Amino acid sequence: MVPGEKAIALVVGAAGEAKKARLELARIGFDNVLGYIKADALTETQKLSQISVQELKANLNENGPLVVDVRTPTEWKNSHLEGARHLPLASFAKQAPDLPNDRPIAIICGSGYRSSIATSLLRARGYEQVGNVTGGMTAFAESDS
């Protein structure tokens, strides 16, 4: 997690996205945005590994990935995957070092946005076997319909 007073540089697909991102960040207390760079101008970026709901379901067993749910305590209380570990995104950076680095980890949230942040944090800390569950719990619930 980035402290609110830290300077932020945005990576965007198009220049128009930077204005919207600045506004959204300011709404949650991040108003020190230095500027932006278009993603296609970067020569090297890491892509996050994505895990589909179908892939996760097929591997939900004792040999499957550790599922880490980064939703709020209220969301977790309403529903969660059996065997998942709850690490809310708000405290994720502090608790992440306790996660094992020797087995696959699937990060899930409500829609995939918060889990992509958590996945990025783990990748930055050297975790290689970590993936973001595409669509999150919303997609998981819809796949049962």
mmCIF file of C-alpha atoms in Angstrom:
data_model
loop_
_atom_site.group_PDB
_atom_site.id
_atom_site.type_symbol
_atom_site.label_atom_id
_atom_site.label_comp_id
_atom_site.label_asym_id
_atom_site.label_seq_id
_atom_site.Cartn_x
_atom_site.Cartn_y
_atom_site.Cartn_z
ATOM 1 C CA MET A 1 0.000 0.000 0.000
ATOM 2 C CA VAL A 2 1.169 3.500 -0.799
ATOM 3 C CA PRO A 3 1.020 6.118 1.978
ATOM 4 C CA GLY A 4 -1.250 9.022 0.991
ATOM 5 C CA GLU A 5 1.553 11.588 0.959
ATOM 6 C CA LYS A 6 3.804 9.601 -1.416
ATOM 7 C CA ALA A 7 4.273 10.832 -4.967
ATOM 8 C CA ILE A 8 2.548 8.699 -7.602
ATOM 9 C CA ALA A 9 3.257 8.270 -11.309
ATOM 10 C CA LEU A 10 0.454 6.785 -13.401
ATOM 11 C CA VAL A 11 0.749 4.257 -16.210
ATOM 12 C CA VAL A 12 -2.246 4.619 -18.531
ATOM 13 C CA GLY A 13 -3.463 3.246 -21.833
ATOM 14 C CA ALA A 14 -4.495 6.651 -23.164
ATOM 15 C CA ALA A 15 -3.897 10.230 -22.061
ATOM 16 C CA GLY A 16 -7.583 10.733 -21.213
ATOM 17 C CA GLU A 17 -7.389 7.989 -18.599
ATOM 18 C CA ALA A 18 -4.878 10.005 -16.561
ATOM 19 C CA LYS A 19 -7.391 12.756 -15.767
ATOM 20 C CA LYS A 20 -9.982 10.240 -14.592
ATOM 21 C CA ALA A 21 -7.391 8.337 -12.544
ATOM 22 C CA ARG A 22 -6.206 11.554 -10.874
ATOM 23 C CA LEU A 23 -9.783 12.403 -9.896
ATOM 24 C CA GLU A 24 -10.466 8.921 -8.506
ATOM 25 C CA LEU A 25 -7.184 8.917 -6.568
ATOM 26 C CA ALA A 26 -7.893 12.369 -5.118
ATOM 27 C CA ARG A 27 -11.264 11.112 -3.861
ATOM 28 C CA ILE A 28 -9.485 8.560 -1.681
ATOM 29 C CA GLY A 29 -6.757 10.896 -0.464
ATOM 30 C CA PHE A 30 -3.993 10.438 -3.038
ATOM 31 C CA ASP A 31 -3.447 13.898 -4.474
ATOM 32 C CA ASN A 32 0.307 13.891 -5.098
ATOM 33 C CA VAL A 33 0.225 12.587 -8.693
ATOM 34 C CA LEU A 34 3.384 13.695 -10.484
ATOM 35 C CA GLY A 35 2.231 12.761 -13.962
ATOM 36 C CA TYR A 36 1.671 9.826 -16.259
ATOM 37 C CA ILE A 37 3.270 7.704 -18.950
ATOM 38 C CA LYS A 38 1.429 5.804 -21.638
ATOM 39 C CA ALA A 39 1.795 2.055 -21.224
ATOM 40 C CA ASP A 40 2.951 1.525 -24.800
ATOM 41 C CA ALA A 41 5.925 3.811 -24.090
ATOM 42 C CA LEU A 42 7.297 1.359 -21.553
ATOM 43 C CA THR A 43 9.781 -1.102 -22.953
ATOM 44 C CA GLU A 44 9.410 -3.700 -20.250
ATOM 45 C CA THR A 45 6.524 -4.413 -17.934
ATOM 46 C CA GLN A 46 5.533 -7.494 -16.029
ATOM 47 C CA LYS A 47 2.100 -8.867 -16.686
ATOM 48 C CA LEU A 48 0.125 -10.299 -13.827
ATOM 49 C CA SER A 49 -0.747 -13.932 -14.075
ATOM 50 C CA GLN A 50 -4.521 -14.279 -14.410
ATOM 51 C CA ILE A 51 -6.452 -17.275 -13.079
ATOM 52 C CA SER A 52 -9.906 -17.931 -14.479
ATOM 53 C CA VAL A 53 -12.728 -18.942 -12.166
ATOM 54 C CA GLN A 54 -12.946 -22.263 -14.026
ATOM 55 C CA GLU A 55 -9.235 -22.897 -13.484
ATOM 56 C CA LEU A 56 -9.528 -22.036 -9.793
ATOM 57 C CA LYS A 57 -12.559 -24.302 -9.337
ATOM 58 C CA ALA A 58 -10.750 -27.174 -11.035
ATOM 59 C CA ASN A 59 -7.855 -26.806 -8.600
ATOM 60 C CA LEU A 60 -9.701 -26.197 -5.317
ATOM 61 C CA ASN A 61 -8.324 -29.189 -3.474
ATOM 62 C CA GLU A 62 -5.569 -29.944 -0.983
ATOM 63 C CA ASN A 63 -2.897 -29.685 -3.696
ATOM 64 C CA GLY A 64 -4.316 -26.507 -5.214
ATOM 65 C CA PRO A 65 -3.275 -22.926 -4.636
ATOM 66 C CA LEU A 66 -3.634 -21.075 -1.371
ATOM 67 C CA VAL A 67 -6.621 -18.779 -1.950
ATOM 68 C CA VAL A 68 -6.204 -15.349 -0.344
ATOM 69 C CA ASP A 69 -9.317 -13.160 -0.149
ATOM 70 C CA VAL A 70 -8.531 -9.428 0.099
ATOM 71 C CA ARG A 71 -12.105 -8.164 0.515
ATOM 72 C CA THR A 72 -13.358 -6.251 3.543
ATOM 73 C CA PRO A 73 -14.369 -8.106 6.723
ATOM 74 C CA THR A 74 -18.055 -7.465 5.911
ATOM 75 C CA GLU A 75 -17.705 -8.954 2.428
ATOM 76 C CA TRP A 76 -15.823 -11.938 3.867
ATOM 77 C CA LYS A 77 -18.529 -12.495 6.494
ATOM 78 C CA ASN A 78 -21.246 -12.519 3.820
ATOM 79 C CA SER A 79 -19.513 -15.191 1.724
ATOM 80 C CA HIS A 80 -16.104 -16.678 1.108
ATOM 81 C CA LEU A 81 -14.486 -19.739 -0.381
ATOM 82 C CA GLU A 82 -13.966 -22.639 1.977
ATOM 83 C CA GLY A 83 -10.307 -22.913 2.938
ATOM 84 C CA ALA A 84 -9.475 -19.372 1.820
ATOM 85 C CA ARG A 85 -7.324 -17.112 3.963
ATOM 86 C CA HIS A 86 -8.670 -13.626 4.704
ATOM 87 C CA LEU A 87 -6.187 -10.740 4.413
ATOM 88 C CA PRO A 88 -8.086 -7.487 3.766
ATOM 89 C CA LEU A 89 -6.324 -5.225 1.285
ATOM 90 C CA ALA A 90 -6.162 -2.431 3.885
ATOM 91 C CA SER A 91 -3.731 -4.509 5.981
ATOM 92 C CA PHE A 92 -2.344 -6.703 3.213
ATOM 93 C CA ALA A 93 1.111 -5.111 3.014
ATOM 94 C CA LYS A 94 1.726 -5.784 6.724
ATOM 95 C CA GLN A 95 0.458 -9.373 6.667
ATOM 96 C CA ALA A 96 1.779 -10.453 3.257
ATOM 97 C CA PRO A 97 5.217 -11.529 4.553
ATOM 98 C CA ASP A 98 3.449 -14.343 6.439
ATOM 99 C CA LEU A 99 2.312 -15.934 3.162
ATOM 100 C CA PRO A 100 4.269 -18.952 1.903
ATOM 101 C CA ASN A 101 6.498 -18.429 -1.118
ATOM 102 C CA ASP A 102 6.792 -22.119 -1.929
ATOM 103 C CA ARG A 103 3.308 -22.811 -3.287
ATOM 104 C CA PRO A 104 0.893 -21.201 -5.748
ATOM 105 C CA ILE A 105 -1.304 -18.389 -4.428
ATOM 106 C CA ALA A 106 -4.597 -17.249 -5.974
ATOM 107 C CA ILE A 107 -5.670 -13.746 -4.898
ATOM 108 C CA ILE A 108 -9.401 -12.979 -5.034
ATOM 109 C CA CYS A 109 -11.634 -9.994 -4.229
ATOM 110 C CA GLY A 110 -15.095 -8.920 -5.339
ATOM 111 C CA SER A 111 -14.315 -8.106 -8.959
ATOM 112 C CA GLY A 112 -10.578 -8.453 -9.572
ATOM 113 C CA TYR A 113 -9.410 -4.874 -8.970
ATOM 114 C CA ARG A 114 -8.244 -5.119 -5.359
ATOM 115 C CA SER A 115 -6.814 -8.564 -5.957
ATOM 116 C CA SER A 116 -4.701 -7.211 -8.824
ATOM 117 C CA ILE A 117 -3.186 -4.689 -6.381
ATOM 118 C CA ALA A 118 -2.424 -7.442 -3.871
ATOM 119 C CA THR A 119 -1.010 -9.653 -6.635
ATOM 120 C CA SER A 120 1.262 -6.792 -7.724
ATOM 121 C CA LEU A 121 2.471 -6.309 -4.146
ATOM 122 C CA LEU A 122 3.414 -9.977 -3.868
ATOM 123 C CA ARG A 123 5.145 -9.952 -7.271
ATOM 124 C CA ALA A 124 7.171 -6.933 -6.140
ATOM 125 C CA ARG A 125 8.242 -8.933 -3.074
ATOM 126 C CA GLY A 126 9.531 -11.795 -5.187
ATOM 127 C CA TYR A 127 6.540 -14.136 -5.187
ATOM 128 C CA GLU A 128 6.509 -15.887 -8.558
ATOM 129 C CA GLN A 129 3.630 -18.334 -8.116
ATOM 130 C CA VAL A 130 0.875 -15.778 -7.588
ATOM 131 C CA GLY A 131 -2.120 -14.982 -9.760
ATOM 132 C CA ASN A 132 -5.149 -12.723 -9.804
ATOM 133 C CA VAL A 133 -8.560 -14.430 -10.027
ATOM 134 C CA THR A 134 -10.222 -12.741 -12.995
ATOM 135 C CA GLY A 135 -13.649 -11.366 -12.116
ATOM 136 C CA GLY A 136 -13.306 -12.246 -8.431
ATOM 137 C CA MET A 137 -16.150 -13.520 -6.283
ATOM 138 C CA THR A 138 -18.695 -11.948 -8.631
ATOM 139 C CA ALA A 139 -17.514 -14.177 -11.476
ATOM 140 C CA PHE A 140 -17.281 -17.123 -9.082
ATOM 141 C CA ALA A 141 -20.926 -16.684 -8.023
ATOM 142 C CA GLU A 142 -22.074 -16.190 -11.628
ATOM 143 C CA SER A 143 -20.337 -19.396 -12.695
ATOM 144 C CA ASP A 144 -22.643 -21.326 -10.349
ATOM 145 C CA SER A 145 -25.747 -19.918 -12.067
#
